Short mmCIF file of C-alpha atoms in Angstrom, two decimals:
data_model
loop_
_atom_site.label_atom_id
_atom_site.label_comp_id
_atom_site.label_asym_id
_atom_site.label_seq_id
_atom_site.Cartn_x
_atom_site.Cartn_y
_atom_site.Cartn_z
CA MET A 26 -52.70 -37.96 -21.20
CA PHE A 27 -54.94 -36.50 -18.58
CA ALA A 28 -53.87 -39.15 -16.03
CA GLY A 29 -50.31 -38.26 -16.61
CA VAL A 30 -50.98 -34.54 -16.06
CA VAL A 31 -52.55 -35.32 -12.79
CA ALA A 32 -49.62 -37.62 -11.78
CA LEU A 33 -47.18 -34.95 -12.59
CA GLY A 34 -49.18 -32.29 -10.66
CA ALA A 35 -49.16 -34.44 -7.47
CA ALA A 36 -45.34 -34.99 -7.76
CA SER A 37 -45.03 -31.37 -7.94
CA VAL A 38 -47.08 -30.79 -4.91
CA PHE A 39 -45.19 -33.21 -2.81
CA ALA A 40 -41.88 -31.73 -3.92
CA ALA A 41 -43.05 -28.34 -3.02
CA ASN A 42 -44.09 -29.45 0.35
CA ALA A 43 -40.82 -31.26 0.90
CA ALA A 44 -38.98 -28.13 -0.07
CA SER A 45 -40.92 -26.03 2.62
CA LEU A 46 -40.15 -28.44 5.40
CA PRO A 47 -37.22 -27.68 7.55
CA ASP A 48 -34.13 -29.98 7.06
CA PHE A 49 -32.46 -30.78 10.37
CA THR A 50 -29.73 -33.22 9.01
CA GLN A 51 -26.89 -30.77 8.82
CA LEU A 52 -27.62 -29.41 12.42
CA VAL A 53 -27.81 -32.90 13.82
CA GLU A 54 -24.56 -33.95 11.98
CA LYS A 55 -22.59 -30.88 13.27
CA GLU A 56 -24.05 -30.23 16.55
CA GLY A 57 -24.96 -33.85 17.73
CA ARG A 58 -21.31 -34.80 18.51
CA ALA A 59 -21.23 -32.39 21.38
CA VAL A 60 -24.30 -34.03 22.99
CA VAL A 61 -23.46 -36.61 25.68
CA ASN A 62 -25.22 -39.23 27.76
CA VAL A 63 -24.97 -38.89 31.42
CA SER A 64 -25.44 -41.94 33.58
CA THR A 65 -25.09 -42.04 37.21
CA THR A 66 -24.97 -44.47 39.99
CA GLY A 67 -25.90 -44.02 43.60
CA THR A 68 -26.81 -45.63 46.97
CA VAL A 69 -30.16 -45.15 48.48
CA ARG A 70 -30.65 -46.20 52.19
CA GLU A 71 -34.27 -47.45 52.83
CA ASN A 72 -35.43 -47.37 56.54
CA GLU A 73 -38.08 -49.72 57.21
CA ALA A 74 -40.20 -50.67 60.16
CA GLY A 75 -41.92 -53.97 60.14
CA ILE A 76 -43.91 -56.17 62.46
CA GLY A 77 -41.98 -58.92 63.80
CA GLY A 78 -39.68 -59.08 60.73
CA LEU A 79 -42.66 -60.63 58.81
CA ASP A 80 -43.35 -60.04 55.19
CA ASP A 81 -46.77 -58.84 53.73
CA ASP A 82 -48.02 -62.16 52.64
CA THR A 83 -47.53 -63.74 56.24
CA LEU A 84 -49.11 -60.58 57.86
CA ASN A 85 -52.17 -61.01 55.46
CA LEU A 86 -52.51 -64.60 56.82
CA PHE A 87 -52.49 -63.36 60.39
CA ARG A 88 -55.05 -60.83 59.51
CA ARG A 89 -57.42 -63.24 57.68
CA PHE A 90 -57.54 -65.91 60.30
CA GLY A 91 -57.72 -63.44 63.06
CA PHE A 92 -54.38 -64.25 64.77
CA PRO A 93 -52.97 -61.69 67.10
CA LEU A 94 -50.21 -59.66 65.33
CA PRO A 95 -46.63 -59.98 66.60
CA PRO A 96 -45.23 -56.64 68.30
CA MET A 97 -43.78 -54.23 66.05
CA ALA A 98 -40.02 -54.28 65.53
CA PRO A 99 -37.79 -51.95 63.66
CA GLN A 100 -36.02 -53.68 60.60
CA PRO A 101 -32.43 -52.78 59.95
CA PRO A 102 -32.05 -50.28 57.19
CA ARG A 103 -31.24 -51.50 53.61
CA GLU A 104 -29.08 -50.09 50.97
CA ARG A 105 -29.76 -50.34 47.38
CA GLN A 106 -27.99 -49.33 44.36
CA THR A 107 -29.76 -46.78 41.97
CA GLN A 108 -29.00 -45.95 38.34
CA SER A 109 -30.20 -43.10 36.21
CA LEU A 110 -29.79 -41.83 32.72
CA GLY A 111 -29.92 -38.30 31.50
CA SER A 112 -28.35 -36.09 28.87
CA GLY A 113 -25.88 -33.25 28.69
CA PHE A 114 -23.70 -31.16 26.27
CA ILE A 115 -20.16 -29.91 26.16
CA ILE A 116 -19.96 -26.11 26.18
CA ASP A 117 -16.29 -25.92 25.83
CA GLY A 118 -13.06 -27.74 24.75
CA ALA A 119 -11.75 -27.91 28.41
CA GLY A 120 -14.53 -30.48 29.15
CA TYR A 121 -17.24 -28.46 30.87
CA VAL A 122 -20.51 -30.20 30.51
CA LEU A 123 -24.08 -28.78 31.27
CA THR A 124 -26.90 -30.89 32.31
CA ASN A 125 -29.73 -30.75 34.97
CA ALA A 126 -29.18 -30.75 38.66
CA HIS A 127 -31.83 -33.40 39.07
CA VAL A 128 -29.98 -35.78 36.73
CA ILE A 129 -27.04 -35.86 39.25
CA ALA A 130 -28.89 -35.24 42.60
CA ASP A 131 -28.43 -38.73 44.05
CA ALA A 132 -25.13 -39.95 42.30
CA ASP A 133 -22.19 -41.34 43.85
CA GLU A 134 -20.42 -41.73 40.51
CA ILE A 135 -21.09 -39.87 37.13
CA LYS A 136 -20.05 -40.91 33.68
CA VAL A 137 -20.34 -38.97 30.45
CA LYS A 138 -20.49 -40.94 27.27
CA LEU A 139 -19.62 -39.35 23.92
CA VAL A 140 -21.14 -40.25 20.36
CA ASP A 141 -17.76 -41.76 19.57
CA LYS A 142 -18.29 -44.10 22.27
CA ARG A 143 -15.62 -42.64 24.58
CA GLU A 144 -16.57 -42.73 28.15
CA PHE A 145 -15.24 -40.54 30.99
CA LYS A 146 -15.71 -40.08 34.71
CA ALA A 147 -17.19 -36.68 35.58
CA THR A 148 -16.54 -34.42 38.49
CA VAL A 149 -19.27 -32.21 39.69
CA ILE A 150 -18.05 -28.51 39.54
CA GLY A 151 -21.28 -27.31 41.13
CA SER A 152 -25.08 -27.85 41.21
CA ASP A 153 -27.93 -25.41 41.52
CA ALA A 154 -31.23 -26.78 42.79
CA ARG A 155 -33.18 -23.62 42.16
CA THR A 156 -32.51 -23.39 38.49
CA ASP A 157 -31.93 -27.26 38.02
CA VAL A 158 -28.50 -26.63 36.27
CA ALA A 159 -25.39 -28.58 37.10
CA LEU A 160 -21.92 -28.10 35.68
CA LEU A 161 -19.59 -31.27 35.18
CA LYS A 162 -16.09 -31.61 34.18
CA ILE A 163 -14.36 -34.31 32.24
CA GLU A 164 -10.68 -34.60 31.34
CA ALA A 165 -10.51 -35.65 27.64
CA PRO A 166 -8.72 -34.58 24.49
CA ASN A 167 -10.33 -33.37 21.16
CA LEU A 168 -13.69 -32.55 22.62
CA PRO A 169 -16.41 -31.07 20.39
CA LYS A 170 -18.55 -28.29 21.69
CA VAL A 171 -21.83 -26.73 20.96
CA ASP A 172 -22.62 -23.21 19.68
CA LEU A 173 -24.46 -20.97 22.07
CA GLY A 174 -27.26 -18.88 20.98
CA ASN A 175 -29.51 -16.07 22.40
CA ALA A 176 -32.78 -17.27 23.96
CA GLU A 177 -34.15 -13.81 23.97
CA GLN A 178 -34.21 -13.85 20.41
CA LEU A 179 -36.47 -16.82 19.98
CA LYS A 180 -40.03 -16.30 18.69
CA VAL A 181 -43.15 -18.22 19.36
CA GLY A 182 -43.77 -20.54 16.42
CA GLU A 183 -40.03 -20.92 15.56
CA TRP A 184 -38.67 -24.46 14.80
CA VAL A 185 -36.48 -26.00 17.47
CA VAL A 186 -34.54 -29.33 17.94
CA ALA A 187 -33.78 -31.59 20.80
CA ILE A 188 -30.99 -34.18 20.93
CA GLY A 189 -30.80 -36.25 24.04
CA SER A 190 -31.05 -39.93 25.33
CA PRO A 191 -34.85 -40.64 25.97
CA PHE A 192 -35.11 -43.94 27.70
CA GLY A 193 -31.52 -44.41 27.29
CA LEU A 194 -31.83 -44.17 23.39
CA GLU A 195 -28.56 -42.20 22.69
CA ASN A 196 -28.64 -39.13 20.29
CA THR A 197 -32.31 -39.37 19.63
CA VAL A 198 -33.42 -36.24 17.60
CA THR A 199 -37.05 -34.69 18.09
CA ALA A 200 -38.25 -31.31 16.65
CA GLY A 201 -41.07 -29.07 17.02
CA ILE A 202 -41.82 -25.30 17.70
CA VAL A 203 -41.62 -22.77 20.50
CA SER A 204 -45.16 -22.78 22.06
CA GLY A 205 -44.47 -19.91 24.39
CA LYS A 206 -41.85 -17.90 26.33
CA GLY A 207 -41.37 -16.71 29.84
CA ARG A 208 -43.47 -19.53 31.24
CA ASN A 209 -43.92 -19.72 35.08
CA LEU A 210 -44.32 -23.22 36.54
CA PRO A 211 -45.39 -23.85 40.19
CA ASP A 212 -42.55 -23.42 42.65
CA GLU A 213 -40.28 -22.39 39.74
CA THR A 214 -40.02 -18.45 40.11
CA TYR A 215 -36.37 -18.11 39.11
CA VAL A 216 -36.57 -19.68 35.49
CA PRO A 217 -38.51 -18.01 32.60
CA PHE A 218 -38.97 -21.34 30.87
CA ILE A 219 -39.29 -21.77 27.02
CA GLN A 220 -42.34 -24.00 26.20
CA THR A 221 -42.17 -26.22 23.38
CA ASP A 222 -44.06 -29.10 21.67
CA VAL A 223 -40.85 -31.07 21.10
CA ALA A 224 -41.16 -34.60 22.30
CA ILE A 225 -39.18 -34.74 25.52
CA ASN A 226 -39.17 -37.92 27.71
CA PRO A 227 -37.41 -39.40 30.58
CA GLY A 228 -33.50 -39.30 29.69
CA ASN A 229 -33.96 -36.23 27.58
CA SER A 230 -33.30 -34.13 30.85
CA GLY A 231 -30.26 -32.06 30.67
CA GLY A 232 -29.98 -32.16 26.86
CA PRO A 233 -29.81 -29.19 24.48
CA LEU A 234 -32.53 -27.31 22.69
CA PHE A 235 -31.37 -25.90 19.44
CA ASN A 236 -32.63 -23.24 17.06
CA MET A 237 -32.37 -23.68 13.44
CA LYS A 238 -28.89 -22.00 13.33
CA GLY A 239 -27.49 -24.87 15.19
CA GLU A 240 -27.24 -22.78 18.39
CA VAL A 241 -28.23 -24.11 21.86
CA VAL A 242 -31.09 -21.89 23.25
CA GLY A 243 -31.99 -24.03 26.11
CA ILE A 244 -31.67 -27.06 28.38
CA ASN A 245 -34.59 -29.40 28.19
CA SER A 246 -35.64 -29.79 31.83
CA GLN A 247 -39.35 -30.51 32.49
CA ILE A 248 -42.58 -31.84 30.84
CA TYR A 249 -46.05 -31.73 31.67
CA SER A 250 -47.42 -35.15 31.96
CA ARG A 251 -50.34 -37.08 33.72
CA SER A 252 -48.75 -40.52 32.52
CA GLY A 253 -44.97 -39.83 33.02
CA GLY A 254 -44.47 -39.73 29.35
CA TYR A 255 -44.64 -36.86 26.77
CA MET A 256 -48.02 -35.12 26.30
CA GLY A 257 -47.23 -32.13 24.11
CA LEU A 258 -45.89 -29.75 26.52
CA SER A 259 -42.14 -29.62 27.40
CA PHE A 260 -40.15 -26.98 29.10
CA ALA A 261 -36.53 -25.70 28.68
CA ILE A 262 -34.36 -23.49 30.69
CA PRO A 263 -33.19 -20.46 28.68
CA ILE A 264 -29.44 -20.73 27.81
CA ASP A 265 -28.51 -17.19 29.08
CA VAL A 266 -29.85 -18.24 32.56
CA ALA A 267 -28.05 -21.48 32.57
CA MET A 268 -24.83 -19.73 31.42
CA LYS A 269 -25.00 -17.25 34.36
CA VAL A 270 -25.43 -20.04 36.82
CA ALA A 271 -22.66 -22.10 35.08
CA GLU A 272 -20.16 -19.08 35.49
CA GLN A 273 -20.93 -18.86 39.19
CA LEU A 274 -20.52 -22.49 39.75
CA LYS A 275 -17.20 -22.50 37.86
CA VAL A 276 -15.85 -19.70 39.87
CA SER A 277 -17.25 -20.61 43.49
CA GLY A 278 -19.02 -23.87 43.15
CA LYS A 279 -22.39 -22.40 44.24
CA VAL A 280 -24.62 -19.63 43.19
CA SER A 281 -25.19 -16.39 45.24
CA ARG A 282 -28.57 -14.80 44.89
CA GLY A 283 -30.05 -11.61 46.26
CA ARG A 284 -33.15 -11.29 48.25
CA ILE A 285 -35.26 -8.54 49.87
CA GLY A 286 -37.40 -10.70 52.18
CA VAL A 287 -40.98 -10.00 50.81
CA THR A 288 -43.79 -12.09 49.54
CA VAL A 289 -45.55 -10.80 46.43
CA GLN A 290 -48.71 -11.59 44.75
CA GLU A 291 -50.22 -10.95 41.26
CA VAL A 292 -51.98 -7.46 40.60
CA ASN A 293 -55.35 -8.28 38.85
CA GLU A 294 -57.69 -5.81 37.45
CA GLU A 295 -59.90 -5.51 40.75
CA LEU A 296 -56.80 -5.09 42.94
CA ALA A 297 -55.53 -2.44 40.68
CA LYS A 298 -58.70 -0.46 40.87
CA SER A 299 -58.82 -0.76 44.57
CA PHE A 300 -55.32 0.50 45.02
CA GLY A 301 -55.89 3.39 42.51
CA LEU A 302 -53.43 2.02 40.08
CA PRO A 303 -53.92 3.04 36.46
CA LYS A 304 -53.40 -0.48 35.16
CA ALA A 305 -53.00 -4.17 36.40
CA SER A 306 -49.19 -4.50 36.65
CA GLY A 307 -46.46 -4.71 39.16
CA ALA A 308 -45.83 -7.07 42.20
CA LEU A 309 -48.10 -6.67 45.21
CA VAL A 310 -46.29 -6.98 48.54
CA SER A 311 -48.36 -9.39 50.67
CA SER A 312 -45.97 -9.71 53.52
CA VAL A 313 -42.54 -8.31 54.80
CA GLU A 314 -39.99 -10.42 56.70
CA LYS A 315 -39.17 -8.84 60.03
CA ASP A 316 -35.77 -7.32 59.98
CA GLY A 317 -35.38 -8.44 56.48
CA PRO A 318 -33.88 -6.13 53.76
CA GLY A 319 -37.30 -4.99 52.68
CA ASP A 320 -38.32 -4.10 56.24
CA LYS A 321 -35.28 -2.27 56.97
CA ALA A 322 -35.91 -0.12 53.73
CA GLY A 323 -39.47 0.57 54.83
CA LEU A 324 -41.44 -1.65 52.43
CA LYS A 325 -44.96 -2.34 53.74
CA PRO A 326 -47.76 -4.94 52.91
CA GLY A 327 -49.86 -3.19 50.26
CA ASP A 328 -46.91 -1.64 48.41
CA ILE A 329 -46.87 -2.47 44.53
CA VAL A 330 -43.34 -2.81 43.28
CA MET A 331 -43.45 -1.02 39.69
CA ALA A 332 -39.94 -1.20 38.70
CA PHE A 333 -36.58 -2.57 39.95
CA ASN A 334 -33.47 -0.36 39.22
CA GLY A 335 -35.26 1.24 36.36
CA GLN A 336 -36.71 -2.04 34.91
CA PRO A 337 -40.42 -2.35 34.84
CA VAL A 338 -41.94 -5.08 36.81
CA VAL A 339 -44.75 -6.22 34.64
CA THR A 340 -45.85 -9.40 36.34
CA THR A 341 -45.21 -10.86 39.88
CA SER A 342 -42.72 -13.28 38.58
CA ASP A 343 -40.40 -10.38 37.04
CA LEU A 344 -39.50 -9.12 40.55
CA PRO A 345 -37.87 -12.39 42.04
CA ARG A 346 -35.89 -12.78 38.84
CA MET A 347 -34.57 -9.37 38.97
CA VAL A 348 -33.80 -9.48 42.74
CA THR A 349 -32.10 -12.88 42.56
CA ASP A 350 -29.85 -11.63 39.67
CA THR A 351 -28.40 -8.84 41.73
CA LYS A 352 -25.34 -9.32 43.79
CA PRO A 353 -25.94 -9.41 47.56
CA GLY A 354 -24.77 -6.19 49.57
CA THR A 355 -25.51 -3.89 46.55
CA ASN A 356 -27.96 -1.03 46.68
CA ALA A 357 -31.16 -1.21 44.67
CA ARG A 358 -33.89 1.38 43.87
CA LEU A 359 -37.52 0.33 43.89
CA GLN A 360 -40.17 2.24 42.34
CA ILE A 361 -43.40 1.57 44.50
CA TRP A 362 -47.01 2.54 44.36
CA ARG A 363 -48.24 3.58 47.76
CA ASP A 364 -51.17 5.62 48.87
CA LYS A 365 -52.19 6.02 45.15
CA ALA A 366 -48.83 7.71 44.32
CA ALA A 367 -45.49 6.46 42.90
CA ARG A 368 -42.31 6.92 45.12
CA ASP A 369 -38.86 5.60 45.25
CA VAL A 370 -37.45 3.22 48.00
CA ASN A 371 -33.73 2.20 48.35
CA VAL A 372 -32.98 -1.21 49.54
CA VAL A 373 -29.85 -3.15 50.27
CA ILE A 374 -30.04 -6.47 48.84
CA GLY A 375 -29.46 -9.57 51.14
CA GLU A 376 -28.27 -13.04 50.36
CA MET A 377 -30.72 -15.93 49.72
CA ASP A 378 -30.30 -19.12 51.90
CA GLN A 379 -29.41 -22.26 50.08
CA PRO A 380 -31.32 -24.31 49.11
CA ASP A 381 -35.14 -24.18 49.46
CA ARG A 382 -37.61 -26.72 50.20
CA ALA A 383 -39.42 -26.43 46.54
CA SER A 384 -36.04 -27.60 45.02
CA ALA A 385 -34.71 -29.87 47.70
CA GLY A 386 -35.28 -32.87 45.42
CA ARG A 387 -32.76 -31.55 42.80
CA GLU A 388 -30.06 -30.61 45.48
CA TYR A 389 -26.77 -32.61 44.79
CA LYS A 390 -26.14 -34.80 47.73
CA GLY A 391 -22.66 -35.57 46.92
CA GLY A 392 -21.13 -32.39 47.98
CA LYS A 393 -18.37 -31.68 50.38
CA LYS A 394 -18.60 -34.42 53.12
CA GLU A 395 -16.42 -35.11 56.19
CA ASP A 396 -16.15 -38.83 56.94
CA SER A 397 -14.55 -41.36 58.93
CA ASN A 398 -13.85 -44.65 57.34
CA ARG A 399 -13.29 -46.43 60.66
CA PHE A 400 -16.96 -45.77 61.63
CA GLY A 401 -18.50 -45.67 58.13
CA LEU A 402 -20.08 -42.26 58.91
CA SER A 403 -20.28 -39.34 56.51
CA VAL A 404 -21.67 -35.99 57.56
CA ARG A 405 -22.34 -32.61 56.15
CA GLU A 406 -22.49 -29.23 58.14
CA ILE A 407 -25.88 -27.46 58.22
CA THR A 408 -25.01 -24.00 57.06
CA ASN A 409 -28.60 -22.68 56.56
CA PRO A 410 -29.51 -20.34 59.47
CA ARG A 411 -33.19 -20.88 58.92
CA GLN A 412 -32.99 -24.66 59.03
CA LEU A 413 -30.88 -24.38 62.34
CA LYS A 414 -33.44 -22.19 63.69
CA GLU A 415 -36.14 -24.59 62.86
CA LEU A 416 -34.31 -27.41 64.65
CA GLY A 417 -33.57 -25.32 67.59
CA LEU A 418 -29.80 -25.72 67.05
CA LYS A 419 -26.89 -23.43 66.92
CA TYR A 420 -24.82 -26.10 65.11
CA GLY A 421 -25.67 -29.62 63.60
CA LEU A 422 -24.34 -32.04 61.22
CA VAL A 423 -26.60 -34.01 58.65
CA VAL A 424 -25.90 -37.61 58.23
CA GLN A 425 -25.08 -38.16 54.72
CA GLY A 426 -24.23 -41.81 54.80
CA ALA A 427 -23.94 -44.54 57.40
CA ALA A 428 -22.34 -47.85 56.88
CA GLY A 429 -20.45 -50.43 59.04
CA ALA A 430 -20.34 -49.35 62.58
CA ALA A 431 -22.60 -46.29 62.19
CA SER A 432 -25.25 -48.47 60.41
CA LYS A 433 -25.18 -51.11 63.03
CA ALA A 434 -25.68 -48.54 65.67
CA GLY A 435 -28.81 -47.30 63.96
CA LEU A 436 -27.80 -44.02 62.50
CA MET A 437 -29.66 -43.30 59.24
CA GLN A 438 -29.27 -40.91 56.35
CA GLY A 439 -30.99 -37.68 57.20
CA ASP A 440 -30.44 -37.93 61.00
CA VAL A 441 -29.11 -34.62 62.60
CA ILE A 442 -26.34 -35.07 65.10
CA ALA A 443 -27.04 -32.29 67.81
CA GLY A 444 -24.80 -33.34 70.57
CA ILE A 445 -22.32 -35.79 72.28
CA GLY A 446 -23.57 -37.08 75.65
CA GLY A 447 -25.03 -34.01 77.45
CA GLN A 448 -22.94 -31.46 75.43
CA GLU A 449 -24.17 -29.53 72.45
CA LEU A 450 -22.26 -30.07 69.39
CA THR A 451 -20.18 -27.11 68.23
CA SER A 452 -18.05 -28.41 65.12
CA THR A 453 -17.23 -31.08 62.96
CA ALA A 454 -13.75 -31.24 64.59
CA GLN A 455 -15.41 -31.86 67.98
CA LEU A 456 -17.12 -34.90 66.62
CA LYS A 457 -14.01 -36.10 64.84
CA LYS A 458 -12.01 -35.85 67.93
CA ALA A 459 -14.44 -37.65 70.09
CA LEU A 460 -14.52 -40.55 67.44
CA ASP A 461 -10.62 -40.71 67.06
CA ASP A 462 -10.21 -41.02 70.89
CA LEU A 463 -12.39 -44.04 71.09
CA LYS A 464 -10.72 -47.25 71.80
CA PRO A 465 -11.86 -50.48 70.08
CA GLY A 466 -15.11 -51.72 71.90
CA GLN A 467 -15.69 -48.24 73.46
CA ALA A 468 -18.92 -46.22 72.69
CA LEU A 469 -19.88 -42.68 72.16
CA PRO A 470 -23.48 -41.50 72.99
CA LEU A 471 -24.67 -39.22 70.26
CA ARG A 472 -27.76 -37.07 70.59
CA VAL A 473 -29.69 -37.26 67.18
CA LEU A 474 -32.72 -35.45 65.80
CA ARG A 475 -34.96 -37.58 63.70
CA GLY A 476 -38.43 -36.89 62.49
CA GLY A 477 -38.90 -34.14 65.10
CA ALA A 478 -37.90 -36.30 67.90
CA SER A 479 -34.70 -36.35 69.96
CA LEU A 480 -32.93 -39.68 70.69
CA PHE A 481 -29.51 -41.00 71.89
CA ILE A 482 -27.53 -43.47 69.84
CA SER A 483 -24.58 -45.20 71.05
CA LEU A 484 -21.87 -45.48 68.27
CA LYS A 485 -19.44 -48.22 69.18
CA ALA A 486 -15.86 -48.24 67.82
CA PRO A 487 -15.17 -51.39 65.80
CA ASP A 488 -12.75 -53.83 67.06
CA LYS A 489 -9.46 -54.09 65.19
#
């Protein structure tokens, strides 16, 4: 009798515990249909330099027995196919898909696979390396779509669910809680990340993070790991940030961001005291770009920005986000702390260059290209004034791909074409005309910048 009571009590405890745990089944069944697998294929050119064309084992024999090494000889660049897997989700019935920019960065071809096994070729509408957001488009009927939520309403400790394709395992579901909000990561000053303890692994990138209402609140983007796998910390891009980016990408294919041309640092307690500030808050201006928007407005090193257009700047990371969200060309009012007193400064917002070095690895490289099938050469115009200035050029074309005659001539991906013979390059049309005018067997001397050095490469027109 006593044993029976104990058994009944244990069963009641288990039942109570089961009732208190969240049930994700309906969420997964309803929303999982709009989660997709994103697979990409691309071509990577490997530029090698070897010794006499010998492999490592042979070279080790030379070294071991003291034989003199053959002279250094450049090896022809090799091309190899790359494949990657990621996740994404459909945001409307027209076929727009959100994913991470790094998922499609090196892609030549992108395919989107649905839960019902339908597979479609995707077009890149736009990609933003800074926020790691990319917008794709597929043409397909009867598409499911996710419901979008509000990331600002998330609370730390709240249950969240991720659906994606870790290690290629499609529609894998993992769950956890929100561990923190507004997280700043190194070199990631434009995204206030949602931190979770949801298990995220390679392949989950670009997939949705759901709240318990079945609404997408974020895009799973990064993990903290020393091994390459999940270690308890994962980070998602808030969906409101991602959707602002997506709207700009849909309209213009790129994201326009504001800038004021200052470098800022955190205000700690000691700095606050030394500047006569009542409390440690705001963004301390450590340097001002000459002739930049901030310089023209009168900002100086040592100014502490307390508010931007009436919004308090509590931490340093607040200011870059507020500025970048402001349309270039608009007037903004900054409340600053200078000489132990508050004052207002008006600044005209400038436009940020695209992209930056910190996010270069996430830049989509399959963008607009000018190419010539006859020479196997594809190039892209350098539009970043700062990059042109660093190269000492007024105009330049980056080699995006070199096959056929271009590869045989020695052109490599990443080379910058700066001139034709002794003339400076001034336009893509100039290069195209010079190439089109070549007869079979004739060659064109191109001045190329590579690794900080300038060299000439003779590009020969292929025989018919």
